[in-house]
Tab-separated table of C-alpha atoms and ligand atoms in Angstrom:
chain	number	residue	atom	x	y	z
N	1216	MET	CA	34.608	-7.960	16.252
N	1217	SER	CA	31.474	-7.473	13.414
N	1218	GLY	CA	29.918	-4.608	12.942
N	1219	LEU	CA	26.539	-2.948	13.457
N	1220	ILE	CA	23.555	-4.149	11.850
N	1221	MET	CA	21.391	-1.016	11.237
N	1222	VAL	CA	17.280	-0.976	10.565
N	1223	THR	CA	15.804	2.309	9.434
N	1224	GLY	CA	12.596	3.157	10.214
N	1225	ALA	CA	12.522	1.524	13.178
N	1226	GLY	CA	9.755	3.250	14.711
N	1227	GLY	CA	7.293	2.142	11.746
N	1228	GLU	CA	5.351	-0.993	11.469
N	1229	LEU	CA	7.958	-3.229	9.229
N	1230	GLY	CA	11.151	-1.486	11.060
N	1231	ARG	CA	10.101	-2.128	14.318
N	1232	GLN	CA	9.264	-5.918	13.897
N	1233	VAL	CA	12.595	-6.524	12.223
N	1234	VAL	CA	14.403	-4.884	15.158
N	1235	GLU	CA	12.700	-7.152	17.644
N	1236	PHE	CA	12.828	-10.401	15.387
N	1237	LEU	CA	16.948	-9.651	15.118
N	1238	LEU	CA	17.047	-9.646	19.111
N	1239	GLU	CA	15.937	-13.141	18.881
N	1240	ARG	CA	19.337	-13.766	16.903
N	1241	VAL	CA	22.191	-11.221	17.802
N	1242	PRO	CA	23.391	-9.652	21.182
N	1243	ALA	CA	21.327	-5.948	21.413
N	1244	ASP	CA	25.028	-4.727	21.120
N	1245	ARG	CA	25.489	-5.471	17.648
N	1246	VAL	CA	21.905	-4.048	16.654
N	1247	ALA	CA	21.500	0.003	15.620
N	1248	ALA	CA	18.208	1.516	15.051
N	1249	LEU	CA	17.374	4.731	12.835
N	1250	ALA	CA	14.932	7.115	13.647
N	1251	ARG	CA	13.580	10.665	13.118
N	1252	ARG	CA	12.035	10.580	16.533
N	1253	PRO	CA	14.599	8.581	18.587
N	1254	GLU	CA	12.649	9.185	21.335
N	1255	THR	CA	10.056	7.084	20.613
N	1256	LEU	CA	13.011	4.142	20.725
N	1257	ALA	CA	13.900	4.792	23.924
N	1258	ASP	CA	12.516	1.168	25.401
N	1259	LEU	CA	15.093	-0.547	22.585
N	1260	ALA	CA	17.880	1.975	23.947
N	1261	GLU	CA	17.503	0.137	27.422
N	1262	ARG	CA	17.504	-3.235	26.078
N	1263	GLY	CA	21.156	-2.131	24.888
N	1264	VAL	CA	20.472	-1.200	20.756
N	1265	SER	CA	21.940	1.754	19.762
N	1266	VAL	CA	19.325	3.976	19.022
N	1267	ARG	CA	20.257	7.243	16.708
N	1268	HIS	CA	18.932	10.100	14.964
N	1269	GLY	CA	18.800	10.358	11.228
N	1270	ASP	CA	16.622	11.698	8.477
N	1271	TYR	CA	16.758	10.692	4.987
N	1272	GLU	CA	15.830	14.175	3.947
N	1273	GLU	CA	18.799	15.229	5.815
N	1274	PRO	CA	22.038	14.347	4.192
N	1275	ASP	CA	24.509	15.831	6.216
N	1276	GLY	CA	23.525	14.059	9.929
N	1277	LEU	CA	23.169	10.380	8.002
N	1278	GLU	CA	27.229	9.927	7.614
N	1279	ALA	CA	27.503	10.001	11.250
N	1280	ALA	CA	24.295	8.291	12.020
N	1281	PHE	CA	25.821	5.376	10.151
N	1282	ASP	CA	29.234	5.480	12.021
N	1283	GLY	CA	30.609	1.631	12.826
N	1284	VAL	CA	27.665	0.129	10.747
N	1285	GLU	CA	28.392	-2.539	8.673
N	1286	LYS	CA	24.661	-3.887	7.483
N	1287	LEU	CA	22.113	-1.606	6.460
N	1288	LEU	CA	18.489	-2.130	6.260
N	1289	LEU	CA	16.921	0.730	4.111
N	1290	ILE	CA	13.192	0.670	4.841
N	1291	SER	CA	11.798	2.755	1.552
N	1292	ALA	CA	10.071	5.884	2.376
N	1293	ARG	CA	6.802	6.677	2.559
N	1294	THR	CA	4.583	7.185	-0.791
N	1295	PHE	CA	3.725	10.917	-1.749
N	1296	THR	CA	7.589	11.983	-0.681
N	1297	ASP	CA	10.695	12.623	-2.662
N	1298	ALA	CA	11.425	8.893	-2.342
N	1299	LYS	CA	14.292	8.905	-4.857
N	1300	THR	CA	16.441	11.925	-3.096
N	1301	ALA	CA	15.922	9.861	0.414
N	1302	HIS	CA	17.187	6.656	-0.597
N	1303	ARG	CA	19.806	8.254	-2.988
N	1304	ASN	CA	20.810	10.339	0.553
N	1305	VAL	CA	20.845	6.933	2.430
N	1306	ILE	CA	22.902	5.109	-0.215
N	1307	HIS	CA	25.454	8.027	-0.527
N	1308	ALA	CA	25.611	8.468	3.104
N	1309	ALA	CA	26.111	4.710	3.787
N	1310	LYS	CA	29.453	4.127	1.143
N	1311	ALA	CA	30.459	7.546	2.492
N	1312	ALA	CA	30.091	5.939	6.269
N	1313	GLY	CA	32.052	2.391	5.466
N	1314	VAL	CA	28.975	0.546	5.260
N	1315	ARG	CA	29.494	-2.598	3.667
N	1316	HIS	CA	25.793	-3.957	2.583
N	1317	ILE	CA	22.506	-2.792	2.307
N	1318	HIS	CA	19.116	-4.555	2.234
N	1319	TYR	CA	16.503	-2.600	0.654
N	1320	THR	CA	12.465	-3.471	0.469
N	1321	ALA	CA	11.324	-3.117	-2.811
N	1322	ILE	CA	7.779	-4.183	-4.015
N	1323	GLN	CA	7.560	-7.678	-5.303
N	1324	HIS	CA	7.019	-7.696	-9.269
N	1325	ARG	CA	6.354	-10.459	-11.355
N	1326	ALA	CA	9.047	-11.106	-13.819
N	1327	GLY	CA	8.162	-10.161	-17.548
N	1328	SER	CA	4.862	-8.083	-16.258
N	1329	ALA	CA	4.929	-4.206	-17.213
N	1330	PHE	CA	2.262	-3.357	-14.555
N	1331	VAL	CA	3.166	-0.488	-12.514
N	1332	ILE	CA	2.323	1.005	-9.273
N	1333	PRO	CA	2.765	4.295	-9.385
N	1334	GLN	CA	5.693	6.015	-7.232
N	1335	VAL	CA	6.800	2.724	-6.541
N	1336	THR	CA	7.708	1.018	-9.213
N	1337	GLU	CA	9.695	4.072	-10.630
N	1338	TRP	CA	11.540	4.441	-6.605
N	1339	ASP	CA	12.394	0.756	-7.113
N	1340	GLU	CA	14.051	1.409	-10.522
N	1341	TYR	CA	16.296	4.472	-9.158
N	1342	THR	CA	17.219	2.589	-6.207
N	1343	GLU	CA	18.389	-0.597	-7.387
N	1344	LYS	CA	20.429	1.039	-9.934
N	1345	GLU	CA	21.749	3.609	-7.026
N	1346	LEU	CA	22.342	0.522	-5.419
N	1347	THR	CA	24.234	-1.408	-8.140
N	1348	ALA	CA	26.068	2.512	-9.098
N	1349	SER	CA	27.398	2.221	-4.813
N	1350	GLY	CA	29.680	-0.521	-5.430
N	1351	LEU	CA	28.217	-2.136	-2.355
N	1352	ASP	CA	27.067	-5.532	-1.301
N	1353	VAL	CA	23.639	-5.176	-2.121
N	1354	THR	CA	20.378	-7.675	-1.209
N	1355	VAL	CA	17.169	-6.780	-2.265
N	1356	LEU	CA	14.016	-7.812	-0.545
N	1357	ARG	CA	10.790	-8.184	-2.680
N	1358	ASN	CA	7.943	-7.399	-0.373
N	1359	SER	CA	4.442	-8.739	-1.441
N	1360	GLN	CA	1.040	-6.180	-0.598
N	1361	TYR	CA	0.931	-6.598	3.378
N	1362	LEU	CA	-1.507	-8.956	4.247
N	1363	GLU	CA	-2.886	-6.450	7.248
N	1364	SER	CA	-3.223	-3.485	4.825
N	1365	PHE	CA	-5.317	-5.119	2.461
N	1366	ASP	CA	-7.458	-6.813	4.885
N	1367	LYS	CA	-8.081	-3.293	6.757
N	1368	LEU	CA	-8.952	-2.008	2.581
N	1369	ILE	CA	-10.956	-4.648	2.088
N	1370	GLY	CA	-13.114	-4.339	5.755
N	1371	GLU	CA	-13.933	-0.801	5.101
N	1372	LEU	CA	-15.279	-2.103	1.646
N	1373	ALA	CA	-18.002	-4.614	3.000
N	1374	PRO	CA	-20.422	-2.808	4.765
N	1375	ASP	CA	-23.167	-3.904	2.535
N	1376	HIS	CA	-21.339	-7.580	2.375
N	1377	VAL	CA	-20.200	-7.230	-1.502
N	1378	ILE	CA	-16.717	-6.214	-1.392
N	1379	ARG	CA	-16.195	-4.059	-4.449
N	1380	VAL	CA	-12.375	-3.639	-5.906
N	1381	PRO	CA	-10.823	-3.992	-9.260
N	1382	ALA	CA	-8.505	-6.881	-8.429
N	1383	ALA	CA	-10.559	-9.381	-10.909
N	1384	HIS	CA	-10.567	-13.179	-10.001
N	1385	THR	CA	-6.533	-13.648	-10.202
N	1386	PRO	CA	-4.969	-15.482	-7.086
N	1387	THR	CA	-2.966	-13.672	-5.210
N	1388	ALA	CA	-0.351	-14.242	-2.549
N	1389	LEU	CA	0.295	-11.678	0.405
N	1390	ALA	CA	2.491	-12.273	3.236
N	1391	THR	CA	2.082	-10.447	6.972
N	1392	ARG	CA	4.430	-7.758	8.208
N	1393	GLY	CA	5.691	-10.548	10.872
N	1394	ASP	CA	6.586	-13.044	8.422
N	1395	MET	CA	8.297	-10.369	6.798
N	1396	ALA	CA	10.065	-9.208	9.312
N	1397	GLU	CA	11.125	-12.403	10.648
N	1398	ALA	CA	12.264	-13.498	7.204
N	1399	THR	CA	14.494	-10.049	7.132
N	1400	ALA	CA	16.045	-10.570	10.186
N	1401	ALA	CA	16.984	-14.227	9.337
N	1402	VAL	CA	18.939	-12.287	6.762
N	1403	LEU	CA	20.409	-10.011	8.042
N	1404	ALA	CA	21.774	-12.357	11.277
N	1405	THR	CA	23.424	-14.429	8.323
N	1406	ASP	CA	26.001	-14.278	5.772
N	1407	GLY	CA	26.032	-15.286	2.375
N	1408	HIS	CA	23.456	-12.911	0.845
N	1409	ALA	CA	25.188	-10.326	-1.206
N	1410	GLY	CA	24.023	-9.942	-4.785
N	1411	HIS	CA	20.607	-12.163	-4.032
N	1412	SER	CA	17.635	-10.787	-4.116
N	1413	TYR	CA	14.131	-12.563	-1.835
N	1414	THR	CA	10.898	-12.490	-2.651
N	1415	LEU	CA	8.887	-11.794	0.707
N	1416	ALA	CA	5.557	-13.121	-0.429
N	1417	GLY	CA	2.910	-15.691	0.914
N	1418	SER	CA	3.559	-19.339	0.004
N	1419	ARG	CA	-0.174	-19.857	-0.718
N	1420	ALA	CA	-2.341	-17.943	-3.067
N	1421	PHE	CA	-5.839	-16.840	-3.029
N	1422	THR	CA	-8.477	-14.653	-4.709
N	1423	LEU	CA	-10.884	-12.223	-3.691
N	1424	ASP	CA	-13.676	-14.375	-3.952
N	1425	ASP	CA	-11.606	-16.885	-1.231
N	1426	VAL	CA	-11.522	-13.657	0.948
N	1427	ALA	CA	-15.664	-12.817	0.875
N	1428	ALA	CA	-15.990	-16.622	1.382
N	1429	ILE	CA	-14.167	-15.760	4.807
N	1430	LEU	CA	-15.625	-12.995	5.832
N	1431	GLY	CA	-18.716	-14.844	4.787
N	1432	GLU	CA	-17.898	-17.822	7.023
N	1433	LEU	CA	-16.289	-15.393	10.251
N	1434	THR	CA	-19.311	-12.781	10.076
N	1435	GLY	CA	-22.206	-15.192	9.844
N	1436	THR	CA	-23.431	-12.648	6.925
N	1437	PRO	CA	-22.670	-14.101	3.484
N	1438	VAL	CA	-20.532	-11.718	1.335
N	1439	THR	CA	-19.427	-11.572	-2.161
N	1440	TYR	CA	-17.060	-10.131	-4.114
N	1441	GLN	CA	-17.651	-8.089	-7.284
N	1442	ASP	CA	-14.738	-7.353	-9.764
N	1443	THR	CA	-15.075	-3.579	-10.374
N	1444	PRO	CA	-13.659	-1.102	-12.802
N	1445	ILE	CA	-11.585	0.998	-11.073
N	1446	GLU	CA	-13.272	4.367	-12.259
N	1447	ASP	CA	-15.994	2.957	-10.086
N	1448	TYR	CA	-13.976	1.913	-6.950
N	1449	VAL	CA	-12.473	5.639	-7.075
N	1450	ALA	CA	-15.978	6.931	-7.540
N	1451	ALA	CA	-17.233	4.826	-3.991
N	1452	ARG	CA	-13.903	5.860	-2.410
N	1453	LEU	CA	-14.189	9.977	-3.255
N	1454	GLN	CA	-18.263	9.879	-1.923
N	1455	ALA	CA	-16.610	7.889	0.966
N	1456	GLY	CA	-14.527	10.620	1.984
N	1457	MET	CA	-11.305	9.594	0.879
N	1458	PRO	CA	-8.797	11.951	-0.870
N	1459	GLU	CA	-8.318	11.532	-4.716
N	1460	PRO	CA	-4.690	10.450	-5.010
N	1461	TRP	CA	-5.162	7.498	-2.216
N	1462	ALA	CA	-8.474	6.528	-3.969
N	1463	TRP	CA	-6.300	5.951	-6.908
N	1464	PHE	CA	-3.485	4.833	-5.190
N	1465	THR	CA	-5.148	2.413	-3.214
N	1466	GLY	CA	-7.111	1.325	-6.119
N	1467	ALA	CA	-3.282	0.940	-7.945
N	1468	TRP	CA	-2.898	-2.181	-5.409
N	1469	PHE	CA	-6.015	-3.723	-6.170
N	1470	GLN	CA	-4.838	-3.666	-9.975
N	1471	ALA	CA	-1.535	-5.260	-9.171
N	1472	ILE	CA	-3.442	-7.910	-7.629
N	1473	ALA	CA	-5.549	-8.468	-11.187
N	1474	ALA	CA	-1.974	-8.336	-12.856
N	1475	GLY	CA	-1.042	-11.175	-11.051
N	1476	GLU	CA	2.069	-9.099	-9.400
N	1477	PHE	CA	1.970	-11.112	-6.243
N	1478	THR	CA	2.650	-14.951	-6.735
N	1479	PRO	CA	3.671	-17.287	-4.292
N	1480	THR	CA	7.071	-18.114	-3.371
N	1481	ASP	CA	8.400	-19.927	-0.612
N	1482	ASP	CA	11.327	-17.921	0.023
N	1483	ILE	CA	9.875	-16.917	3.576
N	1484	GLU	CA	9.308	-20.346	4.462
N	1485	ARG	CA	12.522	-21.536	3.667
N	1486	LEU	CA	14.128	-18.318	5.923
N	1487	ILE	CA	11.765	-18.754	8.942
N	1488	GLY	CA	11.387	-22.695	8.777
N	1489	ARG	CA	7.409	-22.373	8.447
N	1490	PRO	CA	4.692	-21.385	6.555
N	1491	THR	CA	3.555	-17.918	6.165
N	1492	THR	CA	0.417	-17.046	7.617
N	1493	SER	CA	-2.507	-17.745	5.923
N	1494	LEU	CA	-5.373	-15.231	4.790
N	1495	ARG	CA	-7.898	-17.391	7.142
N	1496	ALA	CA	-5.371	-17.023	10.072
N	1497	LEU	CA	-4.937	-13.320	9.889
N	1498	LEU	CA	-8.474	-12.406	8.833
N	1499	THR	CA	-9.443	-14.658	12.431
N	1500	GLN	CA	-6.750	-12.629	14.381
N	1501	GLN	CA	-7.770	-9.103	13.276
N	1502	ARG	CA	-11.630	-9.722	13.744
N	1503	SER	CA	-10.955	-11.506	17.262
N	1504	ARG	CA	-9.292	-8.205	18.672
C	1192	NAP	N1	4.196	-3.617	0.609
C	1192	NAP	C1	3.166	-2.667	1.147
C	1192	NAP	O1	2.002	-3.455	1.298
C	1192	NAP	C2	2.923	-1.680	1.892
C	1192	NAP	C3	2.352	-0.864	2.037
C	1192	NAP	C4	2.510	-0.126	2.689
C	1192	NAP	C5	3.996	1.013	2.438
C	1192	NAP	N2	4.990	0.136	1.940
C	1192	NAP	C6	6.813	0.689	2.197
C	1192	NAP	O2	7.283	0.249	3.148
C	1192	NAP	C7	7.924	0.646	4.036
C	1192	NAP	C8	7.621	0.589	5.265
C	1192	NAP	O3	6.155	-0.237	5.679
C	1192	NAP	P1	5.625	0.313	7.271
C	1192	NAP	O4	4.488	-0.598	7.128
C	1192	NAP	O5	6.491	-0.531	8.624
C	1192	NAP	O6	5.400	1.797	7.403
C	1192	NAP	P2	5.214	3.104	8.415
C	1192	NAP	O7	5.053	2.564	9.561
C	1192	NAP	O8	4.799	4.224	7.676
C	1192	NAP	O9	6.623	3.256	8.918
C	1192	NAP	C9	7.925	3.648	7.716
C	1192	NAP	C10	9.315	4.179	8.460
C	1192	NAP	O10	9.624	4.821	7.577
C	1192	NAP	C11	10.664	6.300	8.165
C	1192	NAP	N3	10.780	7.181	7.765
C	1192	NAP	C12	9.810	7.506	6.534
C	1192	NAP	N4	10.497	8.594	5.732
C	1192	NAP	C13	11.906	8.979	6.243
C	1192	NAP	C14	12.893	10.141	6.684
C	1192	NAP	N5	12.791	10.865	5.475
C	1192	NAP	N6	13.681	9.748	7.276
C	1192	NAP	C15	13.747	8.682	7.998
C	1192	NAP	N7	12.922	7.600	8.273
C	1192	NAP	C16	11.849	7.874	7.727
C	1192	NAP	C17	9.029	6.631	9.021
C	1192	NAP	O11	9.820	7.278	10.135
C	1192	NAP	P3	8.576	8.084	11.133
C	1192	NAP	O12	8.013	7.121	12.278
C	1192	NAP	O13	9.792	9.313	12.084
C	1192	NAP	O14	7.795	8.643	10.518
C	1192	NAP	C18	8.830	5.060	9.799
C	1192	NAP	O15	9.613	4.521	10.822
C	1192	NAP	C19	7.032	2.074	3.912
C	1192	NAP	O16	7.523	3.231	4.006
C	1192	NAP	C20	6.406	2.117	2.253
C	1192	NAP	O17	7.578	2.608	1.784
C	1192	NAP	C21	4.942	-1.500	1.349
């Protein structure tokens, strides 16, 4: 019999959706979910998922939590934490527990680009080196910026119907967490992915000018986009009450768009058999709630 497929961060927004899509493809008794608070996943346990307690920062408990696991999805730790240590702990415990194959959620990075997203790019480089050194089978899922979080940021920034962010006019192709989760579940549920990486981005690119045009249509009030220096963006965010480290961090994600980090790919489309959710569909859906 095949071993378990475990999703870490299973209580988070991406991990939870990966588990749900996985349950559409494999029996529940082949699925395991790791969480710091397993009681939040009681409904999954009732459906037959093996729900286990584990904290990336408590290496002693991780090896036991990975017992019987064949494939592991390591969902990256949150920003502003010691993610390098966390990821190293998970990789070492997985190896000690006999896990065969680790899948890791990195951020999309354009080939040849020197752009650095603070913390994130450095974590990915470190984690991928640790994964290679582990000798385990590895699959890297390079996720674009989430289309949902991008929309949230833009929404907060348009009270005067002008979007002021440092994204230039560069095309960007973002995918939703839901599409990434479905594609990730497709990879986890099938074989032949060891040594491969997938770029889970949108299949079509858009610019911030497109975002403004669609928002204008949806709200009935013209919206414009103004490419804005990062310093002005940060100053506006501070005035709105955002903590300074967070203001620079969110600004860097727009600069990543300006640098062309999130190029379109058809990896999700090939894995899930349909085009990715469009910008218009997502903006429409989020505003109809
Ligand atoms: N591509 C993007 O645009 C983007 C945007 C934001 C974040 N990310 C990255 O993608 C990851 C997943 O995104 P998401 O939206 O699902 O984030 P999320 O909702 O914050 O979920 C993160 C998950 O990771 C778990 N986790 C964090 N630290 C842990 C630890 N020390 N031990 C065990 N579990 C731990 C959390 O567990 P708890 O529920 O116990 O806290 C949570 O389930 C994030 O953690 C971040 O690294 C990507």
